[in-house]
Coordinates of N, CA and C in Angstrom, one line a residue:
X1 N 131.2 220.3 114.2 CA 130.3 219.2 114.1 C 128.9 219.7 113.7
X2 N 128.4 219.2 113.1 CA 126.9 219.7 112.3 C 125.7 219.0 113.4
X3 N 126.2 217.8 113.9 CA 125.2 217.8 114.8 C 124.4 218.8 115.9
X4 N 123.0 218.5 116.5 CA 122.7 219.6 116.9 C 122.2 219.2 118.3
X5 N 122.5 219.8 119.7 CA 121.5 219.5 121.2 C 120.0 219.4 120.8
X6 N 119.6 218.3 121.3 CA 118.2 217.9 121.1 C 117.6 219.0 122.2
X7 N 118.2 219.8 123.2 CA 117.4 220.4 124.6 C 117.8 221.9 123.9
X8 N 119.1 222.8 123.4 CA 118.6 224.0 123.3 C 119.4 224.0 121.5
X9 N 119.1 223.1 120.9 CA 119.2 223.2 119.0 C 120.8 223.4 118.5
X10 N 121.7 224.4 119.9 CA 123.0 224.7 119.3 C 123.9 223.5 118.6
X11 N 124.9 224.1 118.0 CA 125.6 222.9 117.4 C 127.1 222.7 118.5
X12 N 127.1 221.8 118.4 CA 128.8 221.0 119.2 C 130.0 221.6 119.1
X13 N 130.6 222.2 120.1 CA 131.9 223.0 119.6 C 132.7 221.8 119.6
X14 N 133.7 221.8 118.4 CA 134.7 220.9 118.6 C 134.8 219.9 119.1
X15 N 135.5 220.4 120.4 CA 136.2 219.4 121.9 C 134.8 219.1 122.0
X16 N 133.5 219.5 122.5 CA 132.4 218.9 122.8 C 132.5 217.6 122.6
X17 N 132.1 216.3 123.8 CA 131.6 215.5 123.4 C 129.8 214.7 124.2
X18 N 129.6 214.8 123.2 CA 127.4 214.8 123.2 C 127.1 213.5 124.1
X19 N 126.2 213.7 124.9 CA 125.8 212.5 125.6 C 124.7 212.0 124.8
X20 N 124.7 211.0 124.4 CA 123.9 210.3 123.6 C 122.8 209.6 125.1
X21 N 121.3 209.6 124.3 CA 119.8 208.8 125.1 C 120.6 207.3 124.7
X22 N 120.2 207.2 125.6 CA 120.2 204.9 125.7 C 118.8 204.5 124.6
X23 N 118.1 205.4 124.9 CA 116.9 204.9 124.2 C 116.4 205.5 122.5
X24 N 116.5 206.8 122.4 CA 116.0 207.3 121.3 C 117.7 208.2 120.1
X25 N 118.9 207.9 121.2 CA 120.5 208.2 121.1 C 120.3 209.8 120.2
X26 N 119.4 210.6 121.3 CA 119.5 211.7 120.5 C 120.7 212.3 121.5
X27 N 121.3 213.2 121.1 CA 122.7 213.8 121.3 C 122.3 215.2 122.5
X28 N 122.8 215.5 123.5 CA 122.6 216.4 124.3 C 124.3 217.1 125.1
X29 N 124.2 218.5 125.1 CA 125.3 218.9 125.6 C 125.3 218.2 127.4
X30 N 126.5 218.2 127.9 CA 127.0 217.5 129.2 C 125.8 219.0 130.0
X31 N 125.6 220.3 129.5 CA 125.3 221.2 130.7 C 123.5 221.6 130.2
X32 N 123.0 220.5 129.1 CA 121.7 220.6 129.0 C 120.9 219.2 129.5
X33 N 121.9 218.3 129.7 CA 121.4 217.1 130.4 C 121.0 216.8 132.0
X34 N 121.3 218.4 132.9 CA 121.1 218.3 134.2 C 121.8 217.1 134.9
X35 N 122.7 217.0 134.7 CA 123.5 215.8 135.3 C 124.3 216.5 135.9
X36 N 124.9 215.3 137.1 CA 126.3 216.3 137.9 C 128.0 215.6 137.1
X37 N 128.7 216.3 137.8 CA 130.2 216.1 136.8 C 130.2 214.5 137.4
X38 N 129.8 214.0 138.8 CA 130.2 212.8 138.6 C 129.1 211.5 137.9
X39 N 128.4 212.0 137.5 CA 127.1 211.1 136.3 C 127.7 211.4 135.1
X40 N 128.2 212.1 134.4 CA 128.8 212.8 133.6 C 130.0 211.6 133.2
X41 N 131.2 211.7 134.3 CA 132.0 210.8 134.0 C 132.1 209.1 134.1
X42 N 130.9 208.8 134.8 CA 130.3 207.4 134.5 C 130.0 207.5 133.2
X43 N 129.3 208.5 132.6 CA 128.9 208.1 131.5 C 130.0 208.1 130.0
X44 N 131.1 208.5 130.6 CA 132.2 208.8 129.3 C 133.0 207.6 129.6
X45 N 132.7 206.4 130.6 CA 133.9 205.2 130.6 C 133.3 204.5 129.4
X46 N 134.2 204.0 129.0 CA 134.1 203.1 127.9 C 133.1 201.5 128.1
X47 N 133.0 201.2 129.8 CA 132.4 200.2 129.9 C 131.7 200.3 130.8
X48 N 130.9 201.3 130.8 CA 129.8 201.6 131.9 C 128.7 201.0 132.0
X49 N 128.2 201.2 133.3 CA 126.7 200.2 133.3 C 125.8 201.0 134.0
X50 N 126.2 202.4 134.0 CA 125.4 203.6 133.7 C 124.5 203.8 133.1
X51 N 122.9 204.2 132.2 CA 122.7 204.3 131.4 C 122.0 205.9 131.6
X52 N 121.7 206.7 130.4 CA 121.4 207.6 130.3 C 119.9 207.8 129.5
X53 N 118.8 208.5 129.7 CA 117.5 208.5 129.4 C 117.2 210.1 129.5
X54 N 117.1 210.3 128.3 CA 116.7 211.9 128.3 C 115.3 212.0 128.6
X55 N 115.0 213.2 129.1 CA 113.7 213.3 130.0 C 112.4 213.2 129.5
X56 N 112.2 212.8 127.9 CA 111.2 212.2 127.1 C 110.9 210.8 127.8
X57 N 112.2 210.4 127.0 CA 112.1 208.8 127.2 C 112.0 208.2 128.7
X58 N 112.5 208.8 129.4 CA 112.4 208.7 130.9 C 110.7 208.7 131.2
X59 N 110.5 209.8 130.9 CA 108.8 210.0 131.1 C 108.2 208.5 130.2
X60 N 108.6 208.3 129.5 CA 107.8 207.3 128.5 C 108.5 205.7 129.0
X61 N 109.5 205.6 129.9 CA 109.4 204.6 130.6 C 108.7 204.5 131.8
X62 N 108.3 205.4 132.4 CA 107.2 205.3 133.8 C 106.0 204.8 132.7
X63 N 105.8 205.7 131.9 CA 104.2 205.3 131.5 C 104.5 203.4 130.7
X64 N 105.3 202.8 130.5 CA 105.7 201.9 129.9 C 104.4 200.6 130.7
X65 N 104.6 200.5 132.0 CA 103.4 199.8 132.6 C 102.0 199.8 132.1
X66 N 101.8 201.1 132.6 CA 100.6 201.8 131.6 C 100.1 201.0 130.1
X67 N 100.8 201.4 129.9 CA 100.5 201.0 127.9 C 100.8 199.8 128.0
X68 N 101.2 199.0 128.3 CA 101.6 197.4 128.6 C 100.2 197.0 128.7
X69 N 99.6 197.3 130.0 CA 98.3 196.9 130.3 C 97.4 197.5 129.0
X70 N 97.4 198.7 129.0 CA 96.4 199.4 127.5 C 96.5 198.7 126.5
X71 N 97.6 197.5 126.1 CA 98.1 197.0 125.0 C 97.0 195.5 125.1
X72 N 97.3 194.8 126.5 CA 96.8 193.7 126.6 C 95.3 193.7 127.0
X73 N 94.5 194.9 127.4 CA 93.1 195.4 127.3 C 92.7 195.4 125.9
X74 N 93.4 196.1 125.4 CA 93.3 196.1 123.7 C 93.0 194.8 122.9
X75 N 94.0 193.8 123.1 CA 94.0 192.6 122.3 C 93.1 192.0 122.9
X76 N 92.5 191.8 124.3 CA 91.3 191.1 124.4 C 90.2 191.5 124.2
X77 N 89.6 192.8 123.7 CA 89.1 193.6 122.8 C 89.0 193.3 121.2
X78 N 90.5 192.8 121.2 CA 90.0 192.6 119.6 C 89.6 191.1 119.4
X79 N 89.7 190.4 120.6 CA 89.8 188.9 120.6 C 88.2 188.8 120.5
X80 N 88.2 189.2 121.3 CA 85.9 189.4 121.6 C 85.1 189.9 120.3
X81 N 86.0 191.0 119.5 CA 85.3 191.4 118.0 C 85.5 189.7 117.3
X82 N 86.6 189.4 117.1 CA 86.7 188.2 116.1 C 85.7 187.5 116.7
X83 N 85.3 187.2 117.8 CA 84.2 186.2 118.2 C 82.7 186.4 118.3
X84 N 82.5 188.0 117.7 CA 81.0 188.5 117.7 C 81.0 188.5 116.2
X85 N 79.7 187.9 115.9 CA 79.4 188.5 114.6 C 79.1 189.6 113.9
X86 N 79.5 190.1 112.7 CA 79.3 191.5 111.8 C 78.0 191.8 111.8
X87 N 78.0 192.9 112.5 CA 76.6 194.0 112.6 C 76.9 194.6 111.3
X88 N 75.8 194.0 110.4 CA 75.5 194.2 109.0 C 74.2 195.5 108.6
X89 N 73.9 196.6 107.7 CA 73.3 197.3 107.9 C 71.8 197.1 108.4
X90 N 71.3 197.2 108.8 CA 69.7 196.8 109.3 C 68.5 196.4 107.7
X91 N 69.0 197.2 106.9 CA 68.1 197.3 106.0 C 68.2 195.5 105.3
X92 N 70.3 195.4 105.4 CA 70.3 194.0 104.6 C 69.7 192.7 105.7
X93 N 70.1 193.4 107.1 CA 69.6 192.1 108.0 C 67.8 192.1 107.8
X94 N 67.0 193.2 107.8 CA 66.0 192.9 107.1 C 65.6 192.5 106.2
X95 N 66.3 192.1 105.1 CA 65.8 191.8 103.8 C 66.7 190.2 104.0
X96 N 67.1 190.1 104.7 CA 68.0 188.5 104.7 C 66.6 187.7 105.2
X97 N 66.5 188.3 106.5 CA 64.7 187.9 107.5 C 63.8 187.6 106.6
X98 N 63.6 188.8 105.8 CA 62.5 188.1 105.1 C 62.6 186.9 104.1
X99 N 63.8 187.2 103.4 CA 63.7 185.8 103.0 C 63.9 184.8 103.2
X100 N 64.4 184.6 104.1 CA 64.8 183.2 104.9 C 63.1 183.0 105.7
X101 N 62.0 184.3 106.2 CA 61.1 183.5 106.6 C 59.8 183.2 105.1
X102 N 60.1 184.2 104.0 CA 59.5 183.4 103.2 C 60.3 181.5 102.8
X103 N 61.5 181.5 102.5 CA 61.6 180.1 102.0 C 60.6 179.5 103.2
X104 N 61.1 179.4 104.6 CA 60.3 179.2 105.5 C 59.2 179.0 105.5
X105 N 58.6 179.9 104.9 CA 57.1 179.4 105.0 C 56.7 178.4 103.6
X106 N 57.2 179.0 102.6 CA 57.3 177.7 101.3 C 57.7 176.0 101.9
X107 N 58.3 176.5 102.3 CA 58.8 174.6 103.4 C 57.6 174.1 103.8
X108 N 57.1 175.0 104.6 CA 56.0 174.5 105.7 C 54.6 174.7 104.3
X109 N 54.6 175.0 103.4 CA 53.4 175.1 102.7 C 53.4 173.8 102.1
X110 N 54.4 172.8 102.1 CA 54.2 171.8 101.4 C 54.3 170.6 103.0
X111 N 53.8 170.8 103.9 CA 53.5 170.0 104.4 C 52.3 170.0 105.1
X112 N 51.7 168.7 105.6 CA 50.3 169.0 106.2 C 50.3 167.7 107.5
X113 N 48.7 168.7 108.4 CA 49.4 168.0 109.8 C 48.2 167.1 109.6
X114 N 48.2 165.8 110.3 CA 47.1 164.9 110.1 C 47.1 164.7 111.5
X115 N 45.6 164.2 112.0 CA 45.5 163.8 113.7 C 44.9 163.1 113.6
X116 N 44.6 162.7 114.9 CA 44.0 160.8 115.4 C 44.4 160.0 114.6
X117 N 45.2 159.6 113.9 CA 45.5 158.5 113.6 C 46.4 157.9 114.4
X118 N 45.4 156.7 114.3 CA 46.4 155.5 115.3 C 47.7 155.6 115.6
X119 N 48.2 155.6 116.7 CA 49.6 155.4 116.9 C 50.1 153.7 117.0
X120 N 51.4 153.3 116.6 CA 51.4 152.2 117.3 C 52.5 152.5 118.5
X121 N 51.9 151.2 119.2 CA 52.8 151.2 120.4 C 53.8 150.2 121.1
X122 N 54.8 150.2 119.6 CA 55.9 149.2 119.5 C 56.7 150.2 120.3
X123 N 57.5 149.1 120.6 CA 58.9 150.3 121.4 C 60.3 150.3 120.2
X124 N 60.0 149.2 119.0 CA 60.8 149.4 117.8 C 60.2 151.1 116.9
X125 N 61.3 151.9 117.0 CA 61.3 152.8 116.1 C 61.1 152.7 114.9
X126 N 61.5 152.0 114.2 CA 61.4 151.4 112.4 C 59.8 150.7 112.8
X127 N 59.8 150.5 113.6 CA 58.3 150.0 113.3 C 57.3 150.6 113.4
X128 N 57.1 151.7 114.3 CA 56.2 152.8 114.4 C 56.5 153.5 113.5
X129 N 57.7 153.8 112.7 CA 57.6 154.8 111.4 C 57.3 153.9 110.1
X130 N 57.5 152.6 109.7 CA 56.6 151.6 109.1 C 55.0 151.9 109.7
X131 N 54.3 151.3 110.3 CA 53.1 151.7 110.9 C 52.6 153.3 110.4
X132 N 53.3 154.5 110.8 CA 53.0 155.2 110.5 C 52.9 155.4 108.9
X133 N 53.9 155.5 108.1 CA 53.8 155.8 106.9 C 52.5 154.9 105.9
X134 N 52.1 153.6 107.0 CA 51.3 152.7 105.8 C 50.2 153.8 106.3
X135 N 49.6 153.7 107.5 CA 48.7 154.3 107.5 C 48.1 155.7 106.7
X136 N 49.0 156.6 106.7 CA 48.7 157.7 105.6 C 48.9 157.5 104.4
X137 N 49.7 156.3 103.9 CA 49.4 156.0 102.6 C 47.9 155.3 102.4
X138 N 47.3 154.9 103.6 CA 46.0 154.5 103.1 C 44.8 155.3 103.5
X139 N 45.5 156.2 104.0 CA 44.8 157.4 103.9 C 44.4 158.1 102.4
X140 N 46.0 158.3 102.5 CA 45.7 158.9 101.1 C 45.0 158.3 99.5
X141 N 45.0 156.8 99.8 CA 44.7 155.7 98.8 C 43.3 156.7 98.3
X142 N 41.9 157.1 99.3 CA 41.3 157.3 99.2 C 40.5 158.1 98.5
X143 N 41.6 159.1 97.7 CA 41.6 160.5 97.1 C 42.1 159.4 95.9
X144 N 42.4 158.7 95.4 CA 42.8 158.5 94.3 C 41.7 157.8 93.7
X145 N 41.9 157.9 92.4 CA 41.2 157.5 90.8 C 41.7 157.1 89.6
X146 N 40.7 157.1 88.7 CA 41.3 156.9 87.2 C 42.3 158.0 86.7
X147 N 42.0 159.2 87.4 CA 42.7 160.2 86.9 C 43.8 161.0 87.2
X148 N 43.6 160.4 88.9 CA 44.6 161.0 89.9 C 45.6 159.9 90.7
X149 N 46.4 160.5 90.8 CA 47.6 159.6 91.1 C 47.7 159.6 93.0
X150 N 48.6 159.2 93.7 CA 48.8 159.2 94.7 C 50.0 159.4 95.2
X151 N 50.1 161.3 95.4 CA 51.4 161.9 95.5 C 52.1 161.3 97.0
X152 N 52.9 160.4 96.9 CA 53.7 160.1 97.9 C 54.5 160.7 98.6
X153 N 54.0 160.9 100.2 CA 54.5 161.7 101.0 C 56.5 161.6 101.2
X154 N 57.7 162.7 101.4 CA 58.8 162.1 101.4 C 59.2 162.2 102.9
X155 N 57.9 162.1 103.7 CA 58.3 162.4 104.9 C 57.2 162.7 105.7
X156 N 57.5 161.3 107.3 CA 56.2 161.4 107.8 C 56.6 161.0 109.4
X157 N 56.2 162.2 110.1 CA 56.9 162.2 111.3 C 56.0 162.4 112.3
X158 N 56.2 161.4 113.6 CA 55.0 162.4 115.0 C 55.4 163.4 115.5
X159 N 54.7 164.4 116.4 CA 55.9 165.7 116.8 C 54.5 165.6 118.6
X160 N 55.4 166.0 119.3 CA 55.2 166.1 120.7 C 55.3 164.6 121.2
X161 N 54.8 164.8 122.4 CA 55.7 163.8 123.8 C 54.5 162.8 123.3
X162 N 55.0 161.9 123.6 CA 54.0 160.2 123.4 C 53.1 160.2 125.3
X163 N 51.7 160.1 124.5 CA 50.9 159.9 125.5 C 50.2 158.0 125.0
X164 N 49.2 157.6 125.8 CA 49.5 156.3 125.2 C 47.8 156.1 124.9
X165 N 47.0 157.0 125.6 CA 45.8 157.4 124.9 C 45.6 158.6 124.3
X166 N 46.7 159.2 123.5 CA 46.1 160.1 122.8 C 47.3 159.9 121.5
X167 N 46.8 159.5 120.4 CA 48.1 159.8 119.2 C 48.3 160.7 118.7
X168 N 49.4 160.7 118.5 CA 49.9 162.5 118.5 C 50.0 162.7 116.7
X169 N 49.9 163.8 116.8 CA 49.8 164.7 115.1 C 50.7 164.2 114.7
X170 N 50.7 163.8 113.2 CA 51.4 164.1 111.7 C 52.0 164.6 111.2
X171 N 53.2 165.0 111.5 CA 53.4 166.2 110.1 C 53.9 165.4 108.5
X172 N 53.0 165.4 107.7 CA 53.2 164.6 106.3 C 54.1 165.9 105.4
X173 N 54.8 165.2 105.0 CA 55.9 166.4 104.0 C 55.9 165.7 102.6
X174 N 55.5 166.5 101.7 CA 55.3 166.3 100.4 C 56.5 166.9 99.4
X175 N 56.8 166.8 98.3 CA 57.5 166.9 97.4 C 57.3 168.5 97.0
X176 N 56.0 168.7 96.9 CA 56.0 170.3 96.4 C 54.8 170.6 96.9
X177 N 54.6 171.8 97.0 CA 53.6 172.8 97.8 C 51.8 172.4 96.8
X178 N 52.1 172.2 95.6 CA 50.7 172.1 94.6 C 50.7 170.4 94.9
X179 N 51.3 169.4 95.4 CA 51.3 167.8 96.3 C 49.9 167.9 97.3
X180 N 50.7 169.1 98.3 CA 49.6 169.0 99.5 C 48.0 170.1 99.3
X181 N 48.3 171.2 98.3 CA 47.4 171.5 97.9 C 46.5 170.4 97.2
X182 N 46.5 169.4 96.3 CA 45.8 168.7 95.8 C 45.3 167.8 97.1
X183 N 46.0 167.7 98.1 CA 45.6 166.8 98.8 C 44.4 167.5 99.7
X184 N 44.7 168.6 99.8 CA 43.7 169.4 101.2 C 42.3 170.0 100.1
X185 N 42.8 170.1 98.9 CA 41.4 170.4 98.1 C 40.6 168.8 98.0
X186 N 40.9 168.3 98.2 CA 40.1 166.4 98.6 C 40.1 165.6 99.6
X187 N 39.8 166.8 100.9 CA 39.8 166.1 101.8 C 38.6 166.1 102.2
X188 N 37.9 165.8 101.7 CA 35.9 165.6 102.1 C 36.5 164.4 101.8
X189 N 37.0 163.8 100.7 CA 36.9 162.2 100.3 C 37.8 161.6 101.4
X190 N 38.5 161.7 102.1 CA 39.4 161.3 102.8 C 38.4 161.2 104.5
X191 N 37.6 162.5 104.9 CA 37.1 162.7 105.4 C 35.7 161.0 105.6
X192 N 35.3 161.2 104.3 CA 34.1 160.1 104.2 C 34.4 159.1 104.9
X193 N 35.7 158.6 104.4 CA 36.5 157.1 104.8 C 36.6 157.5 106.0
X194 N 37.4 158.4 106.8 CA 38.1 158.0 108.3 C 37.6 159.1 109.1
X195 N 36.3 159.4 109.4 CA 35.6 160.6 110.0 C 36.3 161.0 111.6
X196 N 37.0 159.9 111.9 CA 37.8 160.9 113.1 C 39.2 161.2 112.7
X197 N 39.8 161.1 111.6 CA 41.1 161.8 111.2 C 40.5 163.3 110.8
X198 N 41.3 164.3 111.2 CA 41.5 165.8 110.4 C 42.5 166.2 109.9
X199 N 42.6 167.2 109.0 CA 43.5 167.3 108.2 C 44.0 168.8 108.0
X200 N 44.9 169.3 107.9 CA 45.1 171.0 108.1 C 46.9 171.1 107.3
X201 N 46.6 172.4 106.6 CA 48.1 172.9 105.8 C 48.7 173.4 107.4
X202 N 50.2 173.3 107.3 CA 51.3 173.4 108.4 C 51.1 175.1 108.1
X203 N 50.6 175.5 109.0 CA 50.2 176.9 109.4 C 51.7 177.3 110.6
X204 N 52.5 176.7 111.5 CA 53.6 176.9 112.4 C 54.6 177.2 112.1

């Protein structure tokens, strides 16, 4: 037989017949497997319920528990990566920041905050943002001329908690950043007309 003992390499005389692992079916002489003659002949019946485990695989079934758990520590390990986001190099997460706080601040440069102006104190929503919007359109009427148009605001919102003697700020949002610049370079004229409104570029 050309086969060889997995325990000391010799090859199979003849009559030899090899006890084969249950598990890995490497081949071992009956006197390298440390077995007694009566394990020996359980294991040559044809319908045994014996099984045989050479002393690797044996060892690697104790540890079988082991790795079971190692296995299922693992996969909830990998479960928690899929749910964290990619730590991307610092330099690109820097340069993503800045630009997202420049667009940011381009946003905010095209709007402007207005104060004291009247609030009303409907409890209809559509009517206080009616209310609102005419008002700063006649605000803004004021800055207009033969020459100059009246850039209409596309967006005109209160921001903080409703007090019922004090009206709360403005934020007016314009179409484009050179909108509210024209509007804050003419606010003395706006000023003349409604001396307790103020007016200021969204600095927040």
């Amino acid at each position: 037989m050309s086969l060889n003992c997995v325990v000391c390499s010799s090859h199979f005389a003849e009559l030899d017949s090899p006890i084969n692992c249950d598990s890995c079916s490497g081949a071992f002489h009956t006197k390298c497997t440390g077995l007694s003659n009566t394990e020996i002949k359980c294991l040559s019946l044809k319908n045994r319920s014996l099984k045989y485990f050479c002393s690797t695989c044996e060892q690697g079934l104790k540890e079988l528990p082991e790795i079971k758990l190692l296995i299922k520590k693992l996969l909830v390990e990998v479960e928690g990566l899929k749910n964290c986001p990619i730590q991307r190099p610092n330099n690109e997460v820097c340069n993503e920041f800045i630009i997202n706080e420049i667009n940011e601040q381009n946003r905010r440069a095209a709007n402007l905050i207005c104060y004291n102006v009247i609030e009303s104190d409907s409890n209809q929503s559509d009517v206080r943002i009616t209310h609102d919007r005419d008002q700063v359109n006649n605000i803004l009427a004021t800055i207009a001329d033969s020459t100059h148009s009246i850039p209409l605001p596309i967006k005109v919102i209160r921001i903080g908690r409703y007090q019922s003697n004090k009206p709360r700020p403005l934020i007016i949002t314009f179409g484009s950043i050179s909108e509210a610049f024209n509007i804050m370079k003419n606010k003395t004229k706006i000023l003349s007309r409604y001396p307790t409104v103020s007016l200021s570029s969204n600095r927040t």
